[in-house]
């Protein structure tokens, strides 16, 4: 036993490491409580992170609801135990994405939101004991809802509201009151309704209601301007949308033509041009008839000719001075009859006495000219063009910029170009004015960029990352304050044994060995062995001698054995 303790080659005794369970059991109660609390807190933080990551799976349930409808929907969602959120500004209600359609159908079954346009589905569930007046109101609401849906489906219309006035028909009245309708449309920004679209809306409403005349349909826009007149035509005091568009096309086309003519001469961005066109959209119909006789040497054209002759022979009647001679019968004429007298006698049948009557009527054709003239609409009555040209700028070799005004001859040439470009007509009253003036260049104000912490994208990022960052910071505090001290105490090495404890444990005897401290010191290997170093140096310097010594020792051990 003593040889083993005093042997220089003996290795120190090392105690076996304790297990994790024994170490946990050996920890004090405070460390155990800190470790358990930290683990539970970390689990709660992990669950909170998972739930915060799922908050993005929300979609819009309803948008653009009124406060009354929004409150009713939120109250119903609370009763259904459905989580909900509000968008920025409260304009929309969001619910989990997997529940959007289910919740929407359940709310629709309960009639929410109530501002939803209802059509013929209002007639699907008739109420028991409904009166005739109530049924008429329901039918009226159904027709209005269907018309609002149809008009709202137009590309230029954002929303529509239709009001119908359906008077009660009574057979006791001699004159029945006719129905009427009013339509209020809200257009998308930048959109207009032309004449054809307005006529289509009016015809749609009038054709949907019995005995509703198109003249009894009024259409107004979002600003309250009347779009249709009482006669069903285009309303408003000015031009309609199509006419305004035509005028704008004329003005923009002429303005573009002037700019294209002058830019190569004065340079780009060195002129400003404005053209105003006065267009006449009035319609004039003129009908005239002219009657003229045949002119020149053209013979007259006989339209009809009618001749009437009548003769009545009679006895000779005495004539002359009463007396003997007048009572005597006349003798036959001895002189021959010629010419007209002979024809007259032949016509009278040779009788000297008788009555002859002739009537002749001749109708001639007279020239007739019938002219119908319809004045063209959309003709230009007057043009006004105003052009401002910048001064001519020159740059010297030193880089100095000098502005020089144009001469009168150059301005006259530019005016002539503008007149030719717009189709100048002096008789029509057109005016063209070209002036030369220096353009004032305003210094461009540099936009001050917002600091990085005020950038919208950074604010959104911080807002979205605030909750995860807070949870991560909380988890770090839990690790540093609770878990780290407990793990440090758990993983700490065991305290060194008291002197002699290793030998006592090895012998496993109740009595302590005397001189245990010296024995423990003997178990430790020497830190420096001078003799061993000397032998190593000798082996390096004289290996033959060392080999001879080793051979001699081996032979001696064999001889002894």
mmCIF file with all atom_site columns, C-alpha atoms in Angstrom, residues 61-199:
data_model
loop_
_atom_site.group_PDB
_atom_site.id
_atom_site.type_symbol
_atom_site.label_atom_id
_atom_site.label_alt_id
_atom_site.label_comp_id
_atom_site.label_asym_id
_atom_site.label_entity_id
_atom_site.label_seq_id
_atom_site.pdbx_PDB_ins_code
_atom_site.Cartn_x
_atom_site.Cartn_y
_atom_site.Cartn_z
_atom_site.occupancy
_atom_site.B_iso_or_equiv
_atom_site.pdbx_formal_charge
_atom_site.auth_seq_id
_atom_site.auth_comp_id
_atom_site.auth_asym_id
_atom_site.auth_atom_id
_atom_site.pdbx_PDB_model_num
ATOM 1   C CA . UNK A 1 61  ? -65.058  42.523 -44.228 1.00 0.00 ? 61  UNK A CA 1
ATOM 2   C CA . UNK A 1 62  ? -66.861  45.800 -45.086 1.00 0.00 ? 62  UNK A CA 1
ATOM 3   C CA . UNK A 1 63  ? -65.507  49.177 -46.192 1.00 0.00 ? 63  UNK A CA 1
ATOM 4   C CA . UNK A 1 64  ? -67.071  52.630 -46.379 1.00 0.00 ? 64  UNK A CA 1
ATOM 5   C CA . UNK A 1 65  ? -69.801  51.969 -43.815 1.00 0.00 ? 65  UNK A CA 1
ATOM 6   C CA . UNK A 1 66  ? -71.572  54.723 -41.981 1.00 0.00 ? 66  UNK A CA 1
ATOM 7   C CA . UNK A 1 67  ? -71.120  55.073 -38.239 1.00 0.00 ? 67  UNK A CA 1
ATOM 8   C CA . UNK A 1 68  ? -74.530  53.573 -37.577 1.00 0.00 ? 68  UNK A CA 1
ATOM 9   C CA . UNK A 1 69  ? -73.983  50.516 -39.765 1.00 0.00 ? 69  UNK A CA 1
ATOM 10  C CA . UNK A 1 70  ? -70.413  50.102 -38.514 1.00 0.00 ? 70  UNK A CA 1
ATOM 11  C CA . UNK A 1 71  ? -71.571  50.086 -34.900 1.00 0.00 ? 71  UNK A CA 1
ATOM 12  C CA . UNK A 1 72  ? -74.257  47.498 -35.660 1.00 0.00 ? 72  UNK A CA 1
ATOM 13  C CA . UNK A 1 73  ? -71.746  45.240 -37.432 1.00 0.00 ? 73  UNK A CA 1
ATOM 14  C CA . UNK A 1 74  ? -69.225  45.501 -34.578 1.00 0.00 ? 74  UNK A CA 1
ATOM 15  C CA . UNK A 1 75  ? -71.899  44.704 -31.993 1.00 0.00 ? 75  UNK A CA 1
ATOM 16  C CA . UNK A 1 76  ? -72.906  41.616 -33.949 1.00 0.00 ? 76  UNK A CA 1
ATOM 17  C CA . UNK A 1 77  ? -69.265  40.519 -34.309 1.00 0.00 ? 77  UNK A CA 1
ATOM 18  C CA . UNK A 1 78  ? -68.839  40.799 -30.541 1.00 0.00 ? 78  UNK A CA 1
ATOM 19  C CA . UNK A 1 79  ? -71.877  38.570 -29.996 1.00 0.00 ? 79  UNK A CA 1
ATOM 20  C CA . UNK A 1 80  ? -70.454  36.050 -32.493 1.00 0.00 ? 80  UNK A CA 1
ATOM 21  C CA . UNK A 1 81  ? -67.052  36.073 -30.693 1.00 0.00 ? 81  UNK A CA 1
ATOM 22  C CA . UNK A 1 82  ? -65.260  37.001 -33.927 1.00 0.00 ? 82  UNK A CA 1
ATOM 23  C CA . UNK A 1 83  ? -62.084  39.086 -33.501 1.00 0.00 ? 83  UNK A CA 1
ATOM 24  C CA . UNK A 1 84  ? -62.029  42.254 -35.568 1.00 0.00 ? 84  UNK A CA 1
ATOM 25  C CA . UNK A 1 85  ? -59.800  45.220 -36.242 1.00 0.00 ? 85  UNK A CA 1
ATOM 26  C CA . UNK A 1 86  ? -60.139  48.731 -37.706 1.00 0.00 ? 86  UNK A CA 1
ATOM 27  C CA . UNK A 1 87  ? -58.083  49.983 -40.602 1.00 0.00 ? 87  UNK A CA 1
ATOM 28  C CA . UNK A 1 88  ? -56.289  53.325 -40.678 1.00 0.00 ? 88  UNK A CA 1
ATOM 29  C CA . UNK A 1 89  ? -58.956  55.999 -40.132 1.00 0.00 ? 89  UNK A CA 1
ATOM 30  C CA . UNK A 1 90  ? -61.678  53.476 -39.342 1.00 0.00 ? 90  UNK A CA 1
ATOM 31  C CA . UNK A 1 91  ? -62.839  53.226 -42.950 1.00 0.00 ? 91  UNK A CA 1
ATOM 32  C CA . UNK A 1 92  ? -62.934  49.423 -42.988 1.00 0.00 ? 92  UNK A CA 1
ATOM 33  C CA . UNK A 1 93  ? -63.600  46.531 -40.624 1.00 0.00 ? 93  UNK A CA 1
ATOM 34  C CA . UNK A 1 94  ? -61.167  43.608 -40.820 1.00 0.00 ? 94  UNK A CA 1
ATOM 35  C CA . UNK A 1 95  ? -61.658  40.055 -39.598 1.00 0.00 ? 95  UNK A CA 1
ATOM 36  C CA . UNK A 1 96  ? -59.456  36.925 -39.858 1.00 0.00 ? 96  UNK A CA 1
ATOM 37  C CA . UNK A 1 97  ? -58.980  35.911 -43.478 1.00 0.00 ? 97  UNK A CA 1
ATOM 38  C CA . UNK A 1 98  ? -60.419  32.418 -43.001 1.00 0.00 ? 98  UNK A CA 1
ATOM 39  C CA . UNK A 1 99  ? -63.692  33.837 -41.594 1.00 0.00 ? 99  UNK A CA 1
ATOM 40  C CA . UNK A 1 100 ? -64.466  36.628 -44.069 1.00 0.00 ? 100 UNK A CA 1
ATOM 41  C CA . UNK A 1 101 ? -66.984  34.807 -46.254 1.00 0.00 ? 101 UNK A CA 1
ATOM 42  C CA . UNK A 1 102 ? -68.633  32.949 -43.380 1.00 0.00 ? 102 UNK A CA 1
ATOM 43  C CA . UNK A 1 103 ? -69.106  36.129 -41.325 1.00 0.00 ? 103 UNK A CA 1
ATOM 44  C CA . UNK A 1 104 ? -70.314  38.100 -44.352 1.00 0.00 ? 104 UNK A CA 1
ATOM 45  C CA . UNK A 1 105 ? -73.029  35.548 -45.119 1.00 0.00 ? 105 UNK A CA 1
ATOM 46  C CA . UNK A 1 106 ? -74.145  35.391 -41.483 1.00 0.00 ? 106 UNK A CA 1
ATOM 47  C CA . UNK A 1 107 ? -74.379  39.170 -41.257 1.00 0.00 ? 107 UNK A CA 1
ATOM 48  C CA . UNK A 1 108 ? -76.208  39.326 -44.585 1.00 0.00 ? 108 UNK A CA 1
ATOM 49  C CA . UNK A 1 109 ? -78.761  36.845 -43.247 1.00 0.00 ? 109 UNK A CA 1
ATOM 50  C CA . UNK A 1 110 ? -79.415  39.264 -40.398 1.00 0.00 ? 110 UNK A CA 1
ATOM 51  C CA . UNK A 1 111 ? -79.742  42.232 -42.759 1.00 0.00 ? 111 UNK A CA 1
ATOM 52  C CA . UNK A 1 112 ? -76.400  43.876 -41.952 1.00 0.00 ? 112 UNK A CA 1
ATOM 53  C CA . UNK A 1 113 ? -75.232  46.294 -43.061 1.00 0.00 ? 113 UNK A CA 1
ATOM 54  C CA . UNK A 1 114 ? -78.582  47.930 -43.606 1.00 0.00 ? 114 UNK A CA 1
ATOM 55  C CA . UNK A 1 115 ? -77.255  50.490 -46.093 1.00 0.00 ? 115 UNK A CA 1
ATOM 56  C CA . UNK A 1 116 ? -76.650  47.726 -48.638 1.00 0.00 ? 116 UNK A CA 1
ATOM 57  C CA . UNK A 1 117 ? -78.745  48.259 -51.756 1.00 0.00 ? 117 UNK A CA 1
ATOM 58  C CA . UNK A 1 118 ? -81.670  45.872 -51.860 1.00 0.00 ? 118 UNK A CA 1
ATOM 59  C CA . UNK A 1 119 ? -83.408  44.814 -55.048 1.00 0.00 ? 119 UNK A CA 1
ATOM 60  C CA . UNK A 1 120 ? -86.010  42.213 -55.845 1.00 0.00 ? 120 UNK A CA 1
ATOM 61  C CA . UNK A 1 121 ? -84.763  40.079 -52.958 1.00 0.00 ? 121 UNK A CA 1
ATOM 62  C CA . UNK A 1 122 ? -86.933  42.302 -50.749 1.00 0.00 ? 122 UNK A CA 1
ATOM 63  C CA . UNK A 1 123 ? -89.898  40.427 -52.178 1.00 0.00 ? 123 UNK A CA 1
ATOM 64  C CA . UNK A 1 124 ? -88.524  36.986 -51.254 1.00 0.00 ? 124 UNK A CA 1
ATOM 65  C CA . UNK A 1 125 ? -89.792  37.059 -47.672 1.00 0.00 ? 125 UNK A CA 1
ATOM 66  C CA . UNK A 1 126 ? -93.282  38.584 -47.575 1.00 0.00 ? 126 UNK A CA 1
ATOM 67  C CA . UNK A 1 127 ? -94.515  39.614 -44.169 1.00 0.00 ? 127 UNK A CA 1
ATOM 68  C CA . UNK A 1 128 ? -97.648  38.114 -42.739 1.00 0.00 ? 128 UNK A CA 1
ATOM 69  C CA . UNK A 1 129 ? -100.500 40.591 -42.568 1.00 0.00 ? 129 UNK A CA 1
ATOM 70  C CA . UNK A 1 130 ? -98.838  43.114 -44.878 1.00 0.00 ? 130 UNK A CA 1
ATOM 71  C CA . UNK A 1 131 ? -101.198 45.785 -46.179 1.00 0.00 ? 131 UNK A CA 1
ATOM 72  C CA . UNK A 1 132 ? -101.566 46.889 -49.771 1.00 0.00 ? 132 UNK A CA 1
ATOM 73  C CA . UNK A 1 133 ? -99.786  50.178 -49.047 1.00 0.00 ? 133 UNK A CA 1
ATOM 74  C CA . UNK A 1 134 ? -96.857  48.344 -47.462 1.00 0.00 ? 134 UNK A CA 1
ATOM 75  C CA . UNK A 1 135 ? -96.626  46.003 -50.424 1.00 0.00 ? 135 UNK A CA 1
ATOM 76  C CA . UNK A 1 136 ? -96.562  48.955 -52.836 1.00 0.00 ? 136 UNK A CA 1
ATOM 77  C CA . UNK A 1 137 ? -93.742  50.576 -50.869 1.00 0.00 ? 137 UNK A CA 1
ATOM 78  C CA . UNK A 1 138 ? -91.762  47.304 -50.936 1.00 0.00 ? 138 UNK A CA 1
ATOM 79  C CA . UNK A 1 139 ? -92.218  47.012 -54.701 1.00 0.00 ? 139 UNK A CA 1
ATOM 80  C CA . UNK A 1 140 ? -91.135  50.632 -55.126 1.00 0.00 ? 140 UNK A CA 1
ATOM 81  C CA . UNK A 1 141 ? -88.001  50.008 -53.017 1.00 0.00 ? 141 UNK A CA 1
ATOM 82  C CA . UNK A 1 142 ? -87.191  46.900 -55.043 1.00 0.00 ? 142 UNK A CA 1
ATOM 83  C CA . UNK A 1 143 ? -87.433  48.778 -58.367 1.00 0.00 ? 143 UNK A CA 1
ATOM 84  C CA . UNK A 1 144 ? -85.293  51.640 -57.000 1.00 0.00 ? 144 UNK A CA 1
ATOM 85  C CA . UNK A 1 145 ? -82.660  49.189 -55.763 1.00 0.00 ? 145 UNK A CA 1
ATOM 86  C CA . UNK A 1 146 ? -82.424  47.403 -59.099 1.00 0.00 ? 146 UNK A CA 1
ATOM 87  C CA . UNK A 1 147 ? -82.113  50.720 -60.940 1.00 0.00 ? 147 UNK A CA 1
ATOM 88  C CA . UNK A 1 148 ? -79.382  51.885 -58.548 1.00 0.00 ? 148 UNK A CA 1
ATOM 89  C CA . UNK A 1 149 ? -77.447  48.668 -59.113 1.00 0.00 ? 149 UNK A CA 1
ATOM 90  C CA . UNK A 1 150 ? -77.759  48.961 -62.878 1.00 0.00 ? 150 UNK A CA 1
ATOM 91  C CA . UNK A 1 151 ? -76.767  52.635 -63.072 1.00 0.00 ? 151 UNK A CA 1
ATOM 92  C CA . UNK A 1 152 ? -73.946  52.106 -60.570 1.00 0.00 ? 152 UNK A CA 1
ATOM 93  C CA . UNK A 1 153 ? -72.461  49.417 -62.833 1.00 0.00 ? 153 UNK A CA 1
ATOM 94  C CA . UNK A 1 154 ? -71.611  52.031 -65.495 1.00 0.00 ? 154 UNK A CA 1
ATOM 95  C CA . UNK A 1 155 ? -67.910  52.737 -65.873 1.00 0.00 ? 155 UNK A CA 1
ATOM 96  C CA . UNK A 1 156 ? -68.162  56.490 -65.205 1.00 0.00 ? 156 UNK A CA 1
ATOM 97  C CA . UNK A 1 157 ? -70.605  56.227 -62.263 1.00 0.00 ? 157 UNK A CA 1
ATOM 98  C CA . UNK A 1 158 ? -69.274  55.646 -58.768 1.00 0.00 ? 158 UNK A CA 1
ATOM 99  C CA . UNK A 1 159 ? -72.642  55.470 -57.030 1.00 0.00 ? 159 UNK A CA 1
ATOM 100 C CA . UNK A 1 160 ? -76.255  56.292 -57.846 1.00 0.00 ? 160 UNK A CA 1
ATOM 101 C CA . UNK A 1 161 ? -79.470  57.089 -56.018 1.00 0.00 ? 161 UNK A CA 1
ATOM 102 C CA . UNK A 1 162 ? -82.896  56.680 -57.632 1.00 0.00 ? 162 UNK A CA 1
ATOM 103 C CA . UNK A 1 163 ? -86.135  58.104 -56.260 1.00 0.00 ? 163 UNK A CA 1
ATOM 104 C CA . UNK A 1 164 ? -89.435  57.159 -57.860 1.00 0.00 ? 164 UNK A CA 1
ATOM 105 C CA . UNK A 1 165 ? -92.698  59.027 -57.415 1.00 0.00 ? 165 UNK A CA 1
ATOM 106 C CA . UNK A 1 166 ? -95.462  56.529 -58.177 1.00 0.00 ? 166 UNK A CA 1
ATOM 107 C CA . UNK A 1 167 ? -98.877  58.102 -57.593 1.00 0.00 ? 167 UNK A CA 1
ATOM 108 C CA . UNK A 1 168 ? -101.782 55.913 -56.596 1.00 0.00 ? 168 UNK A CA 1
ATOM 109 C CA . UNK A 1 169 ? -103.991 55.108 -59.569 1.00 0.00 ? 169 UNK A CA 1
ATOM 110 C CA . UNK A 1 170 ? -107.673 55.715 -58.965 1.00 0.00 ? 170 UNK A CA 1
ATOM 111 C CA . UNK A 1 171 ? -110.398 55.151 -61.491 1.00 0.00 ? 171 UNK A CA 1
ATOM 112 C CA . UNK A 1 172 ? -112.563 57.935 -60.055 1.00 0.00 ? 172 UNK A CA 1
ATOM 113 C CA . UNK A 1 173 ? -110.202 60.661 -61.264 1.00 0.00 ? 173 UNK A CA 1
ATOM 114 C CA . UNK A 1 174 ? -110.677 61.931 -64.771 1.00 0.00 ? 174 UNK A CA 1
ATOM 115 C CA . UNK A 1 175 ? -107.006 62.833 -65.197 1.00 0.00 ? 175 UNK A CA 1
ATOM 116 C CA . UNK A 1 176 ? -104.526 60.447 -63.621 1.00 0.00 ? 176 UNK A CA 1
ATOM 117 C CA . UNK A 1 177 ? -101.229 61.811 -62.301 1.00 0.00 ? 177 UNK A CA 1
ATOM 118 C CA . UNK A 1 178 ? -98.232  60.437 -64.156 1.00 0.00 ? 178 UNK A CA 1
ATOM 119 C CA . UNK A 1 179 ? -95.174  58.977 -62.366 1.00 0.00 ? 179 UNK A CA 1
ATOM 120 C CA . UNK A 1 180 ? -91.817  60.764 -62.269 1.00 0.00 ? 180 UNK A CA 1
ATOM 121 C CA . UNK A 1 181 ? -88.262  59.871 -61.300 1.00 0.00 ? 181 UNK A CA 1
ATOM 122 C CA . UNK A 1 182 ? -85.120  61.583 -60.020 1.00 0.00 ? 182 UNK A CA 1
ATOM 123 C CA . UNK A 1 183 ? -81.604  60.173 -60.396 1.00 0.00 ? 183 UNK A CA 1
ATOM 124 C CA . UNK A 1 184 ? -78.549  61.461 -58.509 1.00 0.00 ? 184 UNK A CA 1
ATOM 125 C CA . UNK A 1 185 ? -75.219  60.116 -59.781 1.00 0.00 ? 185 UNK A CA 1
ATOM 126 C CA . UNK A 1 186 ? -71.763  60.466 -58.227 1.00 0.00 ? 186 UNK A CA 1
ATOM 127 C CA . UNK A 1 187 ? -69.094  60.201 -60.900 1.00 0.00 ? 187 UNK A CA 1
ATOM 128 C CA . UNK A 1 188 ? -65.547  58.975 -60.586 1.00 0.00 ? 188 UNK A CA 1
ATOM 129 C CA . UNK A 1 189 ? -62.919  61.748 -60.451 1.00 0.00 ? 189 UNK A CA 1
ATOM 130 C CA . UNK A 1 190 ? -62.170  62.994 -63.949 1.00 0.00 ? 190 UNK A CA 1
ATOM 131 C CA . UNK A 1 191 ? -65.161  61.260 -65.568 1.00 0.00 ? 191 UNK A CA 1
ATOM 132 C CA . UNK A 1 192 ? -68.126  62.871 -67.360 1.00 0.00 ? 192 UNK A CA 1
ATOM 133 C CA . UNK A 1 193 ? -71.361  61.686 -68.915 1.00 0.00 ? 193 UNK A CA 1
ATOM 134 C CA . UNK A 1 194 ? -71.913  62.555 -72.556 1.00 0.00 ? 194 UNK A CA 1
ATOM 135 C CA . UNK A 1 195 ? -75.267  63.069 -74.227 1.00 0.00 ? 195 UNK A CA 1
ATOM 136 C CA . UNK A 1 196 ? -75.621  59.443 -75.295 1.00 0.00 ? 196 UNK A CA 1
ATOM 137 C CA . UNK A 1 197 ? -74.968  58.153 -71.787 1.00 0.00 ? 197 UNK A CA 1
ATOM 138 C CA . UNK A 1 198 ? -77.477  60.560 -70.262 1.00 0.00 ? 198 UNK A CA 1
ATOM 139 C CA . UNK A 1 199 ? -80.075  59.525 -72.828 1.00 0.00 ? 199 UNK A CA 1
#
